[in-house]
XYZ file of C-alpha atoms in Angstrom:
334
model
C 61.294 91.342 46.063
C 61.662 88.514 48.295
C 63.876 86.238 45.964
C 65.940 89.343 45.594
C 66.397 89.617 48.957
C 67.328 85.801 49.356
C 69.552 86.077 46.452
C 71.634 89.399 47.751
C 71.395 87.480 52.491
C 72.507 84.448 50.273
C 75.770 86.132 48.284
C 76.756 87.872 51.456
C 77.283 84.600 53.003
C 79.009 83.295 50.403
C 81.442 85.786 50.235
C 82.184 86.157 54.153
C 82.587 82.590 53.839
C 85.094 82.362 51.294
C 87.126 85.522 52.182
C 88.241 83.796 55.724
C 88.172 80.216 55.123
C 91.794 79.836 57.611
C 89.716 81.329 60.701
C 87.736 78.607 61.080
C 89.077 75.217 62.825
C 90.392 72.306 60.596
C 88.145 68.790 60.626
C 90.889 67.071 60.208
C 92.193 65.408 63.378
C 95.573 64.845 64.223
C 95.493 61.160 64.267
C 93.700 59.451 61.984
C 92.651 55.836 61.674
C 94.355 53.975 59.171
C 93.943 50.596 58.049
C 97.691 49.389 58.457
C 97.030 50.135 62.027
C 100.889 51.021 62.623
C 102.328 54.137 65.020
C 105.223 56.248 64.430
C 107.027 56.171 67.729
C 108.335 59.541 69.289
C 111.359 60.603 71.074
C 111.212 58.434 74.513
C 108.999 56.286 73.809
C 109.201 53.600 76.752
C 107.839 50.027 76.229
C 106.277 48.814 79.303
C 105.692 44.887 80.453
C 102.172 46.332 82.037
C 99.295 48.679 81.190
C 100.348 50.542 84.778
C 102.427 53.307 82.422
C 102.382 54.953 85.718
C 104.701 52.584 87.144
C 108.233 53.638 86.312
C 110.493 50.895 88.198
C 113.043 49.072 85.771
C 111.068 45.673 86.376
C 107.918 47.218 84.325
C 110.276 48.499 81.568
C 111.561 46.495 78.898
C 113.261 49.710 76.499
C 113.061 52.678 74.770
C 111.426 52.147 71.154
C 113.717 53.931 69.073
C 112.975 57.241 67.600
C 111.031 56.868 64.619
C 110.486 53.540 64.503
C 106.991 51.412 64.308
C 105.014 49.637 66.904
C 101.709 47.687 65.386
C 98.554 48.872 67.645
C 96.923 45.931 69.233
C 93.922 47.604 71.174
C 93.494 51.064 72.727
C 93.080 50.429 76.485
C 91.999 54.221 77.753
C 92.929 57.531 76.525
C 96.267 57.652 77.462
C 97.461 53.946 76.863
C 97.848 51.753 73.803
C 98.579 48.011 73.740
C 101.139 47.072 70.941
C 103.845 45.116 69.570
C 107.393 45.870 68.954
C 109.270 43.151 66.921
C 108.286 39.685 69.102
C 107.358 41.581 72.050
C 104.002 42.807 73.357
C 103.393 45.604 75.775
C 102.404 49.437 76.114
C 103.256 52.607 75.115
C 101.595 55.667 76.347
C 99.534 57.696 73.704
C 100.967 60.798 73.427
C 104.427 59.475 72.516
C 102.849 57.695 68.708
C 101.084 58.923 66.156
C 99.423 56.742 63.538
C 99.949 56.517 60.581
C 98.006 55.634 57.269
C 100.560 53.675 55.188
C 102.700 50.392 55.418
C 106.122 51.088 56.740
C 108.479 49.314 54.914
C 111.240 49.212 57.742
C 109.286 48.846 60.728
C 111.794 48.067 63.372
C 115.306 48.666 63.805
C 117.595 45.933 62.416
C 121.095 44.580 61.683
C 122.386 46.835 64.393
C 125.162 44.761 66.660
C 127.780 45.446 69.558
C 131.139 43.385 70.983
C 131.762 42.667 74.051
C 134.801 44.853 75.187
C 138.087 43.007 75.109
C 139.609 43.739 78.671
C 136.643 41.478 80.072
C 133.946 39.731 79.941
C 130.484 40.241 81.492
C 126.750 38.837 82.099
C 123.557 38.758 80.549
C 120.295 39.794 83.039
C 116.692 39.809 83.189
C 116.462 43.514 84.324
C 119.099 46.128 83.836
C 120.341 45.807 87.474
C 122.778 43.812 88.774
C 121.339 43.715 92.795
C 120.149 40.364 92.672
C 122.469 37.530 90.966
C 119.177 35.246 90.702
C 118.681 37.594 87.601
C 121.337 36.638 85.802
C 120.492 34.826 82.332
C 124.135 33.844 80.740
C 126.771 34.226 83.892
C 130.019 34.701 81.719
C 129.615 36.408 77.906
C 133.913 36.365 77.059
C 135.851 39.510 76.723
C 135.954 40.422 72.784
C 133.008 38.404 71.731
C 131.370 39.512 68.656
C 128.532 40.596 66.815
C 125.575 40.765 69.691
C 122.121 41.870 68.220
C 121.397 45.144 69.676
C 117.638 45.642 70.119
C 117.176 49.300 71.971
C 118.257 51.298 74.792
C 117.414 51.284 78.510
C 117.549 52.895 81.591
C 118.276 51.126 84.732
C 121.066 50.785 87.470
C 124.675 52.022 87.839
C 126.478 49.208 88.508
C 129.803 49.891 91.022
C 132.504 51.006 89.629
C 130.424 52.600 86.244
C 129.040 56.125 85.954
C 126.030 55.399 82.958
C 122.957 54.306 83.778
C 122.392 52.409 79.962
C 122.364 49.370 78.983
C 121.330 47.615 75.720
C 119.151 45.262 75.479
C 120.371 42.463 73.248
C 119.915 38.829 71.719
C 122.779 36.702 72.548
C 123.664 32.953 70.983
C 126.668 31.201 72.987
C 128.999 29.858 70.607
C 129.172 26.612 72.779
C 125.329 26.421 72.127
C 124.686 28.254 68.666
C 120.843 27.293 68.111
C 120.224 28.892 71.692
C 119.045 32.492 71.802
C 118.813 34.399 75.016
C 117.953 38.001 75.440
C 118.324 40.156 78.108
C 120.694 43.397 79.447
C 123.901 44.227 78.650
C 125.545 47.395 81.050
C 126.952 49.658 77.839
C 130.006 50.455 79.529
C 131.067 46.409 79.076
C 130.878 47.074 75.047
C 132.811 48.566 72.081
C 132.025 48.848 68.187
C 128.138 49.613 68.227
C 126.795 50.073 64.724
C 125.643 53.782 64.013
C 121.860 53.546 64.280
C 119.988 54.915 61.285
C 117.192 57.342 61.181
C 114.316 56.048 60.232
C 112.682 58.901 57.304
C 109.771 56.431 56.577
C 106.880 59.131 56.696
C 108.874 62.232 57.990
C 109.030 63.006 54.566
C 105.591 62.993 53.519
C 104.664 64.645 56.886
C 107.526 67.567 55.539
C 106.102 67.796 52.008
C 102.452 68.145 53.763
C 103.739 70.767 56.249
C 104.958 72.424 53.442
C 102.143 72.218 51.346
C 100.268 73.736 53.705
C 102.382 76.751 54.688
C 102.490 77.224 50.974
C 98.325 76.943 50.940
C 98.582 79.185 53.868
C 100.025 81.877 52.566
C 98.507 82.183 49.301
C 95.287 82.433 51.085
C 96.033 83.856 54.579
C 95.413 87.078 55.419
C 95.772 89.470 58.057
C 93.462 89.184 60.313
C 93.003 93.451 59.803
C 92.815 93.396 56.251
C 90.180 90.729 56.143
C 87.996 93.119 58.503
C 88.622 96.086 56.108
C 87.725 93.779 53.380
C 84.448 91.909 54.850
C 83.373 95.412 55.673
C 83.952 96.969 52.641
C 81.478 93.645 51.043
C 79.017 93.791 53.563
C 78.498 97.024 53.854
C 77.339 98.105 50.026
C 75.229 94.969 50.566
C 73.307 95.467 53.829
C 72.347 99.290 52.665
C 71.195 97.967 49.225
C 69.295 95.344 51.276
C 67.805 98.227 53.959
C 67.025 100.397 50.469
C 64.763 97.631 49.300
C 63.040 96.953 52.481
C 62.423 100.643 52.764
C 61.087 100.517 49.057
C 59.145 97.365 49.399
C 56.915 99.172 52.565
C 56.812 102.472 50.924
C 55.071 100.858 47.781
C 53.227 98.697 49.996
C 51.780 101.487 51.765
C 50.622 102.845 48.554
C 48.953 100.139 47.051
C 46.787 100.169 50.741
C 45.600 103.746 50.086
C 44.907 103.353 46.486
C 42.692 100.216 47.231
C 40.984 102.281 50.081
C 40.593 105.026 47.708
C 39.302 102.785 45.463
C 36.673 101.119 47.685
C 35.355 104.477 49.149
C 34.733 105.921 45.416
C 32.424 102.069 44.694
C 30.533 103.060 48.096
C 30.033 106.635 46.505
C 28.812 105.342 43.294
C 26.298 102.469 44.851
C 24.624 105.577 47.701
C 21.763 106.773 45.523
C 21.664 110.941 45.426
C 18.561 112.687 46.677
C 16.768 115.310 45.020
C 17.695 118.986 44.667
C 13.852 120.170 45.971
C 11.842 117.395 47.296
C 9.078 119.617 48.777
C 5.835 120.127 46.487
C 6.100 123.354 44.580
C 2.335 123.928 46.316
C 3.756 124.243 49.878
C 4.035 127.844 50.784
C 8.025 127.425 51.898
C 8.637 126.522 48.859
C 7.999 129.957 47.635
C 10.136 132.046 50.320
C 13.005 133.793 48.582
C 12.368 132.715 44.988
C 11.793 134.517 41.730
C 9.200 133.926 39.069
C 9.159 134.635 35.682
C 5.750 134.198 33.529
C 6.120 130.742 31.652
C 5.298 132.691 28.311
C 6.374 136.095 26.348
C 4.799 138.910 28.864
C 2.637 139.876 25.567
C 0.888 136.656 25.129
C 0.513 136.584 28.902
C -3.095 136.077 30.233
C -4.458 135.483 33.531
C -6.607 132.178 34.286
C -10.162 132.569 34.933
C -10.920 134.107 38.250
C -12.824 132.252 40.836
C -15.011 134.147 43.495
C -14.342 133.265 47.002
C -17.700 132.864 48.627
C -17.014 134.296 51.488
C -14.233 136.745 51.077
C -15.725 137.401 47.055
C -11.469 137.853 46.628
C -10.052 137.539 43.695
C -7.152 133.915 43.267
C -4.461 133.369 40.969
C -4.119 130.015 39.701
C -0.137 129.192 41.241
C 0.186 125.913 38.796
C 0.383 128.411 35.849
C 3.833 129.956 36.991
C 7.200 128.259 36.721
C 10.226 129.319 39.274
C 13.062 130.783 37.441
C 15.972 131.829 39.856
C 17.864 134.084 37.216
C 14.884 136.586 36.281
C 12.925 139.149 37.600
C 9.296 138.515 38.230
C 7.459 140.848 35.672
């Protein structure tokens, strides 16, 4: 009875479990640790010189990492900042604006992307993208029309007089008077022309689509509403925990038996083992014994004699002899 019962508390589980498997929580977590140790970078995505992401001035901002792009995690320094590396640059990002991934991006950052200079004038190269202070100035004169700057990213910084847009691009730029130079810095966007369209980078948006999908298609094959899976875990359970009150019920009713029977049983030994006393245990010579009793002479009433008579010496009265008569409680005494 007890196995049954295991068997039937045992199935029930099973069945509530596998009936609503989409109400409890995933394990999964959202990022996972891969061994690559690269991060998919979101929409604004700023790159900071310092781990103070807090600090939003234009001197402790180098760009915007563009969206979709990689950055290579260096160490997490708290919960909401991560130390990494974009192209030949270190600095932070804050956490919520990556997500790691668990594969080898094959385009990691954005390349072969270039801007002129416009051709109505020239303009500077500068540490920051401001142009308050001259001592940050990095190239003073860049000519009007020159060609083929590497553009790097976006930033936000200063409107310079006589502009209305706050971006600039930051930029590697090689004089032609001094070719084997490279100097990088900002560029205010409304000095160029002819920037290359920038590409979007798909490199694990489509696995991340074909696993959404996956899983909307999982879901709802094996979703269901959250009513019918009430109706349907009641309609289980509910056969079940009567069947399992039924035996429990059955179990103690038999149980109860088998108590009286072995009471029963022992009382009837007890009876056996108690020795029974005798019908008459008075001598047939006592006088009580005689009270309300018939007699019947032990022999046919013609062979019947009397025993010898005995004289009573002081009476001279005749005695019967009472050992010669037998009790008979069905006849007449003759």
């Amino acid at each position: 009875m007890k196995k049954l019962l295991s068997f039937l508390s045992s199935s029930l589980i099973l069945v509530l479990c596998s009936i609503a498997p989409a109400n409890f929580p995933s394990a999964k977590a959202y990022n996972q640790t891969s061994s690559y140790g690269y991060m998919k970078c979101d929409s604004s995505c700023l790159f900071f010189k310092t781990s103070d992401i807090t600090n939003m001035n234009i001197d402790n901002i180098y760009f915007i990492i563009p969206e979709g792009y990689f950055v290579k995690k260096i160490s997490e320094v708290s919960s909401t900042t991560i130390q990494v590396s974009y192209m030949n640059k270190t600095g932070f990002v804050m956490t919520e604006r990556v997500r790691e991934v668990d594969f080898l991006p094959e385009i990691k950052y954005l390349q072969n992307i270039t801007f002129d200079i416009s051709s109505f004038s020239g303009t500077q190269l500068w540490s920051v993208p401001s142009t308050e202070d001259s001592s940050k100035i990095l190239v003073k004169i860049i000519p009007a029309g020159t060609k083929k700057l590497t553009y790097v990213a976006e930033a936000r910084g200063e409107i310079p007089v006589g502009s209305t847009s706050p971006v600039w691009f930051y930029c590697y730029y090689s004089p032609v008077s001094d070719p084997t130079s490279v100097f990088e810095g900002y560029v205010h966007s409304e000095k160029t022309s002819s920037l290359s369209p920038i590409p979007e980078n798909l490199e694990g948006k489509i696995l991340e689509t074909t696993e959404s999908q996956n899983q909307n298609t999982s879901s709802s094959h094996t979703t269901l509403p959250k009513t019918v899976e009430i109706v349907l875990i009641s309609l289980i359970a509910l056969p079940i925990l009567v069947i399992l009150v039924l035996l429990f019920l059955s179990g103690r009713r038999k149980e109860k038996a088998a108590n009286i029977a072995a009471s029963n049983s022992d009382n009837f030994h007890e009876l056996d083992n108690t020795p029974i006393s005798r019908k008459n245990t008075q001598p047939k010579n006592d006088i009580n014994y005689l009270k309300n009793k018939k007699f019947s002479l032990k022999k046919s009433f013609d062979n019947f004699m009397f025993e010898p008579t005995c004289k009573n010496s002081e009476n001279h009265k005749t005695t019967i002899a009472w050992d010669s008569l037998e009790d008979n409680d069905d006849d007449d005494l003759l």
